[in-house]
C-alpha cells in the first residue's frame, strides 16, 4: 500500500499522540519532537483502542509509550512490550513530507 | 552418530520443559542431544494459568518457551506428534507418524488426562474437558449458541471451569457427587460456606448428585438424569471429575505402575528401568500422585540433576498446601486439613456475617500446627504455613491464630525474623528465606529483582507479601537506604523537585528536565512535574507545554474506563443539587445514553462517553450551570456534608453551607494525591468526616478540625487537630495544612501515610501550622491565596477554545467514534460488553 496522509504535523502536540483511521484500521501516531512514529492503537492488555492517549517516555534509552490503562510500555520503534517479552504490537512506517504526516501500512 | 548422550523427552508440558531448562541451566547441555516430542500442537505452555487464555484468547500469552530457546541450545522440539511405543531392549521410541527415535535416557513427562465418568451419553456433542487450549477454544465456540452450561465435578478445577463458563455469559451449574465442594481440600464447615459464596455469585451448586445418564433435553441440548430422580438441562457440559496419570507408555513397555495408575519412581525419579525417568503428574512417588505444579518441578530438577551425574537434588515428597482465589473467594488449605493425625485437635472460627471460616488443626499437646482451612479470608495463610512447615511452637492459646484482632490488640503475626533460613517462603519455586536473603546480599533491591533472580512469587503469587517482608527486613539489617529518586530521569525526591521548581521559578517540564534531569521523562516524572507546576503556578493544565505531561485522566479531563471511554463528573459542591440541576444532568445522560450512578462521594457520575463526545457533553453541562468535578485529578474531590442544622433536629451548625464553602475554596488545587473532605453538623458524624483528609465536625462553640483520615485500602482515623475554633481560624489552618502537605509529601502519598511518616507527628504539625515554628506560614498563606485566586473551570476554558476541542477528536483524520466500543443493556442502562459478549455478537449497542 502507498503512503496515506493523516494530518498535518501541527495537529499533533509535541510529545503526544493522536489516533488515525486508515482503511478502518486504528493507528496510534506519535510525535516526538519532529519525528513521527506509528503503532497499533489497541492496547493488547485491555483490548481498548487507547495507546495514542498514553504518555511518551524514555526508559533506559528506548522511546516508549505507556498504556493509559495498565501502564505497560511499548517501544515506539518496534512495538515491543518492555514488561513482557512475548507481547509486541504492530508497528508501521511513518514519515513527514513537508508538513504532512504520512503512514504506510504493509499488507 | 554423535558421541553425545541422547536425551528423549516424551511430553512437552510445564514439567518436561522444566527438565530441559534445568539441563540447560546446569551449563552441560552441550554433552547431550536433546529431543522433546509433544502431542499438543504447541510447545509447553502455562497450564496453571490456562484460564487466563480467555483474557486475550491468544495461545502465545501462555507460552513458556522463550524465543530462541530451542535453537540457541540445539534442542529438537517436535509438536503434534505422539509417542506410541517404547522398545526398551533396543532403546527406541516410535511415534504415530512412524518415526523412530533412539535414546540413551528417556524422560516420561506425559502428565495426566481428565477422567470422564463412563455414564451413558458422556460422548454426546458439546461435552468437553478442561485441560488444553484446544478445550477452551471448543468451549468458547460452543458457548456462542448456548444459554446454560454445567460442570460435572466441584473440585478446584471444576470451580475454575465454572467461573470460565459464567464469564462466557452462560447460566452456570456445578454438579458434585460428594456432599460438599472441594472435598479434598476443605472440611464440611468450610464446604458449606464455600457453597454459599459460590451461589452468591450466581452459580447453582448441586451436591450429592450422581449422574446416571445424559439424554436429549427439552429446552436445552442435554438433559442430565441423576440417581435421586432429579434432572437438569444444559447446553454445554464440562467434565472435571479428577485426573488420571497418563501412563499408557509405561504399561505398554512393562514398567512398574501403581495399582491405581502412575509410573513408579524412586528419589531420583527413575522408573523400574534405570534408563527411563518419569516426572510430573504421570509419576507415582511414595504411593502418591502429585496433581500440582510445584512437586512436578521439583521432580524435573531432581531428574535433571541425576542425568548430569550429580545427585545433589532428590525428590523426597512435597507439601500439598494451596491457596487460591476461586471466583474471587479466598480458599486455602494447609497440611492435615481433615485432622486425620491421631490425637489431632481442632479450633474453628466462623463469622457468618462476614462469611469467613477458619480452622486450625494442632497436635495433641497443642504445641504444633498440623493443618488449617481458611475460606473467605486467607491473609494468615503465609504465617500458618510457616508454623506448620517449620514446626514453630504455637502460642499458649493457639486459637489466637485465627481469632480476629479485637480493637487495638495486634493480631498474632509472625515476624519474618522468627523464621529459620531453611524456611520455605515460595513453595511453587522452592525458594527459602536463606535464598532470598542471599539474593538481597547480592544486590536485589526490590520484589521485582527477587522475582527475576530467584523466581519466588512468580507462579501462584501466594507468597508475594512474605517475600516483600523478607526483603525489607534484610535491607534494613544491611542498613541500606532505599533509593528515593523519583525515576531514572531525575535523581531527586518529589520534595526536592518541588523546591527546585518553586525556588528556581521553573515554569515548564522542558525547563526542569534541561536544568535538573535527563532523557525524555516518563509516566512517573511527567505527571509529578505537572502536578507540582500546577500547585505552584496554577496554569491551565492543557497549555501546550503542559498537556503532554498529564496522566490520561488529566489530559482529557475525564476518567478513562476499561474500554477506553470516559466518565463525566460534574461538581455538586457539598452534595447539594437543585431539581433543575438534576434534570439537566439527567437530560444529558439520556441524550448521550450514559450509564448513571450516584458515587460514594455524594454526586452523580455519567459513564461511557467517547473522547469526541466529551466537549459536547460539557458544553451542555456548563450551560446548565455545572463545573468540572475534578474527578480525574490528583486534587480535591468532594467535600461531603450531612444535612446539618438547617433541617436536622440535632444539627448545631450549617454543615452543608460550610462544605460548599470549603469545596469552592479548594476545588482545582493540584496535590500529591487526591484530597477528600467532609463536614458534619454535629457529633453524630453523619458525613463520616473522621475518615477524610480534612474532617470538620460542628460543636456548640465552633468547629473541631480533624486531619489525615483515610478510607480506602488502609483506613485511618483522622487526628483531632484543633477544637472549637471559629471559621476563619479553621480555614487558615486548612490552607496551611494543605500547602505544607503539597510541599513535603511523596508522589501519590495520601495525607494519612504522609502523617504516619512525619517525624514528630501531630505535635510537630501543630507547631508548624499554629505556632509557625518554621517561619513559613506567611508563604503557605500566600501560596494558597494564589491558587484560590487563579481558579478556573478547566472544562469551561477548554470548550471555549476550538483548538483545544480539536484535541478530543477520536480520530485525527475522520469524524467518527471508535466502533469497537460497544455496550450491553443491563438493569435499564448500558455497560461495556465483555470480550465474550463481543464475540457472541448478541444485542450489542453502539455509541450513541
Ligand atoms: C466513582 C467512585 C465509585 C462510586 O461509584 O462511588 C470511585 C471510583 C474510582 N476510585 Fe475511588 N471512587 C469513589 C469514591 C471513593 C471513596 C469514598 C469517598 O470518597 O467517600 C473512597 C474511600 C475514601 C478515601 O479515599 O479515603 C475511594 C477510594 C479509592 C482509592 C483508595 C485510596 C486510598 O487512599 O487507599 C483509589 C485508588 C487510588 O486513588 O490510588 C480509588 C480510585 C478510584 C478510581 C479512580 C480507579 C481508577 O483509576 O479507575 C475510580 C475511577 C473513577 C471514575 O470516575 O472513573 N478510590 N473512592 C467514587 C467517586 C467519588 C466522587 O464523587 O468523586
Ligand atoms: C485449569 C487448570 C488449573 C490448574 N491450576 C493449578 C494451580 O493453581 N496450581 C497447581 O499447582 N497446579 C494447577 N494445575 C495443575 C498443573 O497444570 C499440572 O500439575 C501441570 O500441568 C503438570 O505438568 P506436566 O508437565 O506433568 O503435565 P501436562 O501439563 O499434562 O503435560 C504433559 C504433556 O505431555 C503430552 N503427552 C502425553 N502423552 C504423550 C505422548 N505419548 N507423546 C507425546 N506427548 C504426550 C500431553 O499432551 C501434554 O502436553 C492446573 C491444571 C489445570 C488444567
Ligand atoms: S451529623 Fe448531626 S446534624 Fe448532621 S445529619 Fe447527623 S445528626 Fe443531623
Ligand atoms: S508460593 Fe506460589 S509463587 Fe511463591
CSV table of N, CA, C and O and ligand atoms in Angstrom, one decimal, chain B residues 553 558-561 566-569 597-605 607 629-632 634 637-638 640 673-674 676 688 691-693 709-715 748 750 752-753, ligand 1:
chain,number,residue,atom,x,y,z
B,553,UNK,N,-6.1,10.8,32.5
B,553,UNK,CA,-7.3,11.4,33.0
B,553,UNK,C,-7.3,12.9,33.0
B,553,UNK,O,-8.2,13.5,32.6
B,558,UNK,N,-11.2,13.8,32.2
B,558,UNK,CA,-12.2,12.8,32.5
B,558,UNK,C,-11.5,11.5,32.9
B,558,UNK,O,-10.4,11.3,32.6
B,559,UNK,N,-12.3,10.6,33.5
B,559,UNK,CA,-11.6,9.3,33.9
B,559,UNK,C,-11.8,8.2,32.9
B,559,UNK,O,-12.9,7.8,32.6
B,560,UNK,N,-10.6,7.7,32.5
B,560,UNK,CA,-10.7,6.6,31.5
B,560,UNK,C,-11.2,5.3,32.1
B,560,UNK,O,-10.8,4.9,33.2
B,561,UNK,N,-12.1,4.7,31.4
B,561,UNK,CA,-12.7,3.4,31.9
B,561,UNK,C,-12.0,2.2,31.1
B,561,UNK,O,-11.3,2.4,30.2
B,566,UNK,N,-15.0,7.3,28.8
B,566,UNK,CA,-14.7,8.1,29.9
B,566,UNK,C,-15.9,8.3,30.8
B,566,UNK,O,-17.0,8.2,30.4
B,567,UNK,N,-15.7,8.7,32.1
B,567,UNK,CA,-16.8,9.1,32.9
B,567,UNK,C,-16.7,10.6,33.1
B,567,UNK,O,-15.7,11.2,33.0
B,568,UNK,N,-17.9,11.1,33.3
B,568,UNK,CA,-18.1,12.6,33.5
B,568,UNK,C,-18.7,12.9,34.8
B,568,UNK,O,-19.7,12.3,35.2
B,569,UNK,N,-18.0,13.7,35.6
B,569,UNK,CA,-18.5,14.0,36.9
B,569,UNK,C,-18.6,15.5,37.1
B,569,UNK,O,-17.6,16.2,37.3
B,597,UNK,N,-24.8,6.9,37.7
B,597,UNK,CA,-24.7,6.3,39.1
B,597,UNK,C,-24.4,7.3,40.1
B,597,UNK,O,-23.7,8.3,39.8
B,598,UNK,N,-24.9,7.2,41.3
B,598,UNK,CA,-24.6,8.0,42.4
B,598,UNK,C,-23.2,7.5,43.0
B,598,UNK,O,-23.1,6.4,43.3
B,599,UNK,N,-22.2,8.4,43.1
B,599,UNK,CA,-20.9,7.9,43.6
B,599,UNK,C,-20.9,7.9,45.1
B,599,UNK,O,-21.8,8.3,45.8
B,600,UNK,N,-19.8,7.3,45.6
B,600,UNK,CA,-19.6,7.3,47.1
B,600,UNK,C,-19.3,8.7,47.6
B,600,UNK,O,-19.1,8.9,48.8
B,601,UNK,N,-19.1,9.7,46.7
B,601,UNK,CA,-18.7,11.0,47.1
B,601,UNK,C,-19.8,12.0,47.0
B,601,UNK,O,-19.6,13.2,46.8
B,602,UNK,N,-21.1,11.5,47.1
B,602,UNK,CA,-22.2,12.4,47.0
B,602,UNK,C,-22.4,13.2,45.7
B,602,UNK,O,-22.5,14.5,45.8
B,603,UNK,N,-22.2,12.6,44.6
B,603,UNK,CA,-22.5,13.3,43.4
B,603,UNK,C,-22.9,12.3,42.3
B,603,UNK,O,-22.9,11.1,42.6
B,604,UNK,N,-23.1,12.7,41.1
B,604,UNK,CA,-23.5,11.8,40.0
B,604,UNK,C,-22.4,11.6,39.0
B,604,UNK,O,-21.7,12.5,38.7
B,605,UNK,N,-22.2,10.4,38.6
B,605,UNK,CA,-21.2,10.0,37.7
B,605,UNK,C,-21.8,9.5,36.4
B,605,UNK,O,-22.8,8.7,36.5
B,607,UNK,N,-21.2,7.5,32.9
B,607,UNK,CA,-20.1,6.7,32.3
B,607,UNK,C,-20.4,6.4,30.8
B,607,UNK,O,-21.6,6.2,30.5
B,629,UNK,N,-15.9,18.5,38.0
B,629,UNK,CA,-15.8,18.0,39.3
B,629,UNK,C,-14.4,17.5,39.7
B,629,UNK,O,-14.2,17.0,40.8
B,630,UNK,N,-13.5,17.7,38.8
B,630,UNK,CA,-12.1,17.2,39.0
B,630,UNK,C,-12.0,15.8,39.5
B,630,UNK,O,-11.1,15.5,40.3
B,631,UNK,N,-12.9,14.9,39.1
B,631,UNK,CA,-12.8,13.5,39.5
B,631,UNK,C,-11.6,12.9,38.9
B,631,UNK,O,-11.1,11.8,39.4
B,632,UNK,N,-11.0,13.5,37.9
B,632,UNK,CA,-9.8,12.9,37.2
B,632,UNK,C,-8.5,13.4,37.8
B,632,UNK,O,-7.5,12.8,37.6
B,634,UNK,N,-5.4,14.5,40.6
B,634,UNK,CA,-4.9,14.4,42.0
B,634,UNK,C,-5.2,15.8,42.6
B,634,UNK,O,-4.3,16.7,42.5
B,637,UNK,N,-11.4,16.2,45.6
B,637,UNK,CA,-12.6,15.5,45.0
B,637,UNK,C,-13.8,16.2,45.5
B,637,UNK,O,-14.3,17.1,45.0
B,638,UNK,N,-14.3,15.7,46.7
B,638,UNK,CA,-15.6,16.2,47.1
B,638,UNK,C,-15.4,16.6,48.6
B,638,UNK,O,-14.6,16.1,49.3
B,640,UNK,N,-17.9,16.1,51.4
B,640,UNK,CA,-19.2,15.5,51.8
B,640,UNK,C,-19.8,16.3,52.9
B,640,UNK,O,-19.1,16.9,53.7
B,673,UNK,N,-1.6,13.7,46.0
B,673,UNK,CA,-2.6,12.7,45.7
B,673,UNK,C,-4.0,13.3,45.9
B,673,UNK,O,-4.0,14.5,46.2
B,674,UNK,N,-5.0,12.6,45.7
B,674,UNK,CA,-6.3,13.2,45.8
B,674,UNK,C,-6.6,13.6,47.3
B,674,UNK,O,-6.1,13.1,48.2
B,676,UNK,N,-9.8,14.5,50.1
B,676,UNK,CA,-11.2,14.4,50.3
B,676,UNK,C,-11.5,15.1,51.7
B,676,UNK,O,-10.7,15.1,52.6
B,688,UNK,N,-19.2,11.3,58.1
B,688,UNK,CA,-18.0,10.4,58.2
B,688,UNK,C,-16.8,11.3,58.0
B,688,UNK,O,-15.8,10.9,57.3
B,691,UNK,N,-13.0,10.1,58.4
B,691,UNK,CA,-12.3,9.2,57.5
B,691,UNK,C,-11.8,10.0,56.3
B,691,UNK,O,-11.4,9.5,55.3
B,692,UNK,N,-11.7,11.3,56.5
B,692,UNK,CA,-11.3,12.2,55.4
B,692,UNK,C,-9.9,12.8,55.6
B,692,UNK,O,-9.5,12.9,56.8
B,693,UNK,N,-9.3,13.3,54.6
B,693,UNK,CA,-8.0,14.1,54.7
B,693,UNK,C,-8.3,15.3,55.6
B,693,UNK,O,-7.4,15.6,56.4
B,709,UNK,N,-7.2,11.7,57.9
B,709,UNK,CA,-8.0,10.5,57.9
B,709,UNK,C,-8.0,9.9,56.5
B,709,UNK,O,-7.6,10.5,55.5
B,710,UNK,N,-8.4,8.6,56.3
B,710,UNK,CA,-8.4,7.9,55.1
B,710,UNK,C,-9.4,6.8,55.1
B,710,UNK,O,-9.5,6.1,56.1
B,711,UNK,N,-10.1,6.6,54.0
B,711,UNK,CA,-10.9,5.4,53.9
B,711,UNK,C,-10.0,4.4,53.1
B,711,UNK,O,-8.9,4.2,53.4
B,712,UNK,N,-10.5,3.9,52.0
B,712,UNK,CA,-9.7,3.3,51.0
B,712,UNK,C,-9.0,2.0,51.5
B,712,UNK,O,-9.5,1.3,52.4
B,713,UNK,N,-7.8,1.8,51.0
B,713,UNK,CA,-7.1,0.5,51.2
B,713,UNK,C,-6.7,0.3,52.6
B,713,UNK,O,-6.8,-0.8,53.2
B,714,UNK,N,-6.3,1.3,53.3
B,714,UNK,CA,-5.8,1.2,54.7
B,714,UNK,C,-6.5,2.3,55.5
B,714,UNK,O,-5.9,3.4,55.6
B,715,UNK,N,-7.6,2.1,56.0
B,715,UNK,CA,-8.4,3.2,56.7
B,715,UNK,C,-7.6,3.7,57.8
B,715,UNK,O,-6.9,3.0,58.5
B,748,UNK,N,2.0,10.5,45.1
B,748,UNK,CA,0.9,9.5,45.4
B,748,UNK,C,0.8,9.1,46.8
B,748,UNK,O,0.5,8.0,47.2
B,750,UNK,N,-1.1,9.7,50.2
B,750,UNK,CA,-2.2,10.4,50.8
B,750,UNK,C,-1.8,11.1,52.1
B,750,UNK,O,-0.8,10.7,52.7
B,752,UNK,N,-2.8,10.6,55.0
B,752,UNK,CA,-2.7,9.6,56.1
B,752,UNK,C,-1.3,9.0,56.2
B,752,UNK,O,-0.7,8.9,57.3
B,753,UNK,N,-0.8,8.6,55.0
B,753,UNK,CA,0.5,7.9,55.0
B,753,UNK,C,1.6,9.0,55.3
B,753,UNK,O,2.6,8.7,56.0
C,1,LIG,C1,-16.8,6.8,41.2
C,1,LIG,C2,-16.3,6.3,42.6
C,1,LIG,C3,-17.0,5.0,43.0
C,1,LIG,C4,-18.5,5.1,43.0
C,1,LIG,O1,-19.2,4.8,42.0
C,1,LIG,O2,-19.0,5.6,44.1
C,1,LIG,C5,-14.8,6.0,42.6
C,1,LIG,C6,-14.2,5.5,41.5
C,1,LIG,C7,-12.8,5.3,41.5
C,1,LIG,N1,-12.0,5.4,42.5
C,1,LIG,FE1,-12.5,5.7,44.4
C,1,LIG,N2,-14.3,6.2,43.8
C,1,LIG,C8,-15.2,6.9,44.6
C,1,LIG,C9,-15.2,7.1,45.9
C,1,LIG,C10,-14.2,6.6,46.8
C,1,LIG,C11,-14.2,6.7,48.2
C,1,LIG,C12,-15.4,7.2,49.1
C,1,LIG,C13,-15.3,8.6,49.4
C,1,LIG,O3,-14.7,9.4,48.7
C,1,LIG,O4,-16.0,9.0,50.3
C,1,LIG,C14,-13.0,6.1,48.7
C,1,LIG,C15,-12.5,5.9,50.1
C,1,LIG,C16,-12.2,7.2,50.8
C,1,LIG,C17,-10.8,7.6,50.7
C,1,LIG,O5,-10.3,7.8,49.5
C,1,LIG,O6,-10.1,7.7,51.7
C,1,LIG,C18,-12.3,5.7,47.5
C,1,LIG,C19,-11.0,5.2,47.5
C,1,LIG,C20,-10.3,5.0,46.3
C,1,LIG,C21,-8.9,4.6,46.3
C,1,LIG,C22,-8.1,4.2,47.6
C,1,LIG,C23,-7.4,5.4,48.1
C,1,LIG,C24,-6.6,5.1,49.4
C,1,LIG,O7,-6.0,6.0,49.9
C,1,LIG,O8,-6.4,3.9,49.7
C,1,LIG,C25,-8.4,4.5,45.0
C,1,LIG,C26,-7.0,4.2,44.4
C,1,LIG,C27,-6.1,5.3,44.4
C,1,LIG,O9,-6.5,6.5,44.5
C,1,LIG,O10,-4.9,5.1,44.3
C,1,LIG,C28,-9.6,4.9,44.2
C,1,LIG,C29,-9.6,5.0,42.8
C,1,LIG,C30,-10.7,5.2,42.0
C,1,LIG,C31,-10.6,5.2,40.5
C,1,LIG,C32,-10.0,6.5,40.1
C,1,LIG,C33,-9.9,4.0,40.0
C,1,LIG,C34,-9.4,4.1,38.6
C,1,LIG,O11,-8.3,4.5,38.4
C,1,LIG,O12,-10.2,3.8,37.6
C,1,LIG,C35,-12.1,5.1,40.1
C,1,LIG,C36,-12.4,5.8,38.9
C,1,LIG,C37,-13.4,7.0,39.0
C,1,LIG,C38,-14.1,7.3,37.7
C,1,LIG,O13,-15.0,8.2,37.7
C,1,LIG,O14,-13.9,6.7,36.7
C,1,LIG,N3,-10.6,5.2,45.0
C,1,LIG,N4,-13.0,6.0,46.4
C,1,LIG,C39,-16.4,7.3,43.7
C,1,LIG,C40,-16.2,8.7,43.2
C,1,LIG,C41,-16.5,9.7,44.3
C,1,LIG,C42,-16.6,11.1,43.7
C,1,LIG,O15,-17.7,11.6,43.6
C,1,LIG,O16,-15.6,11.7,43.3
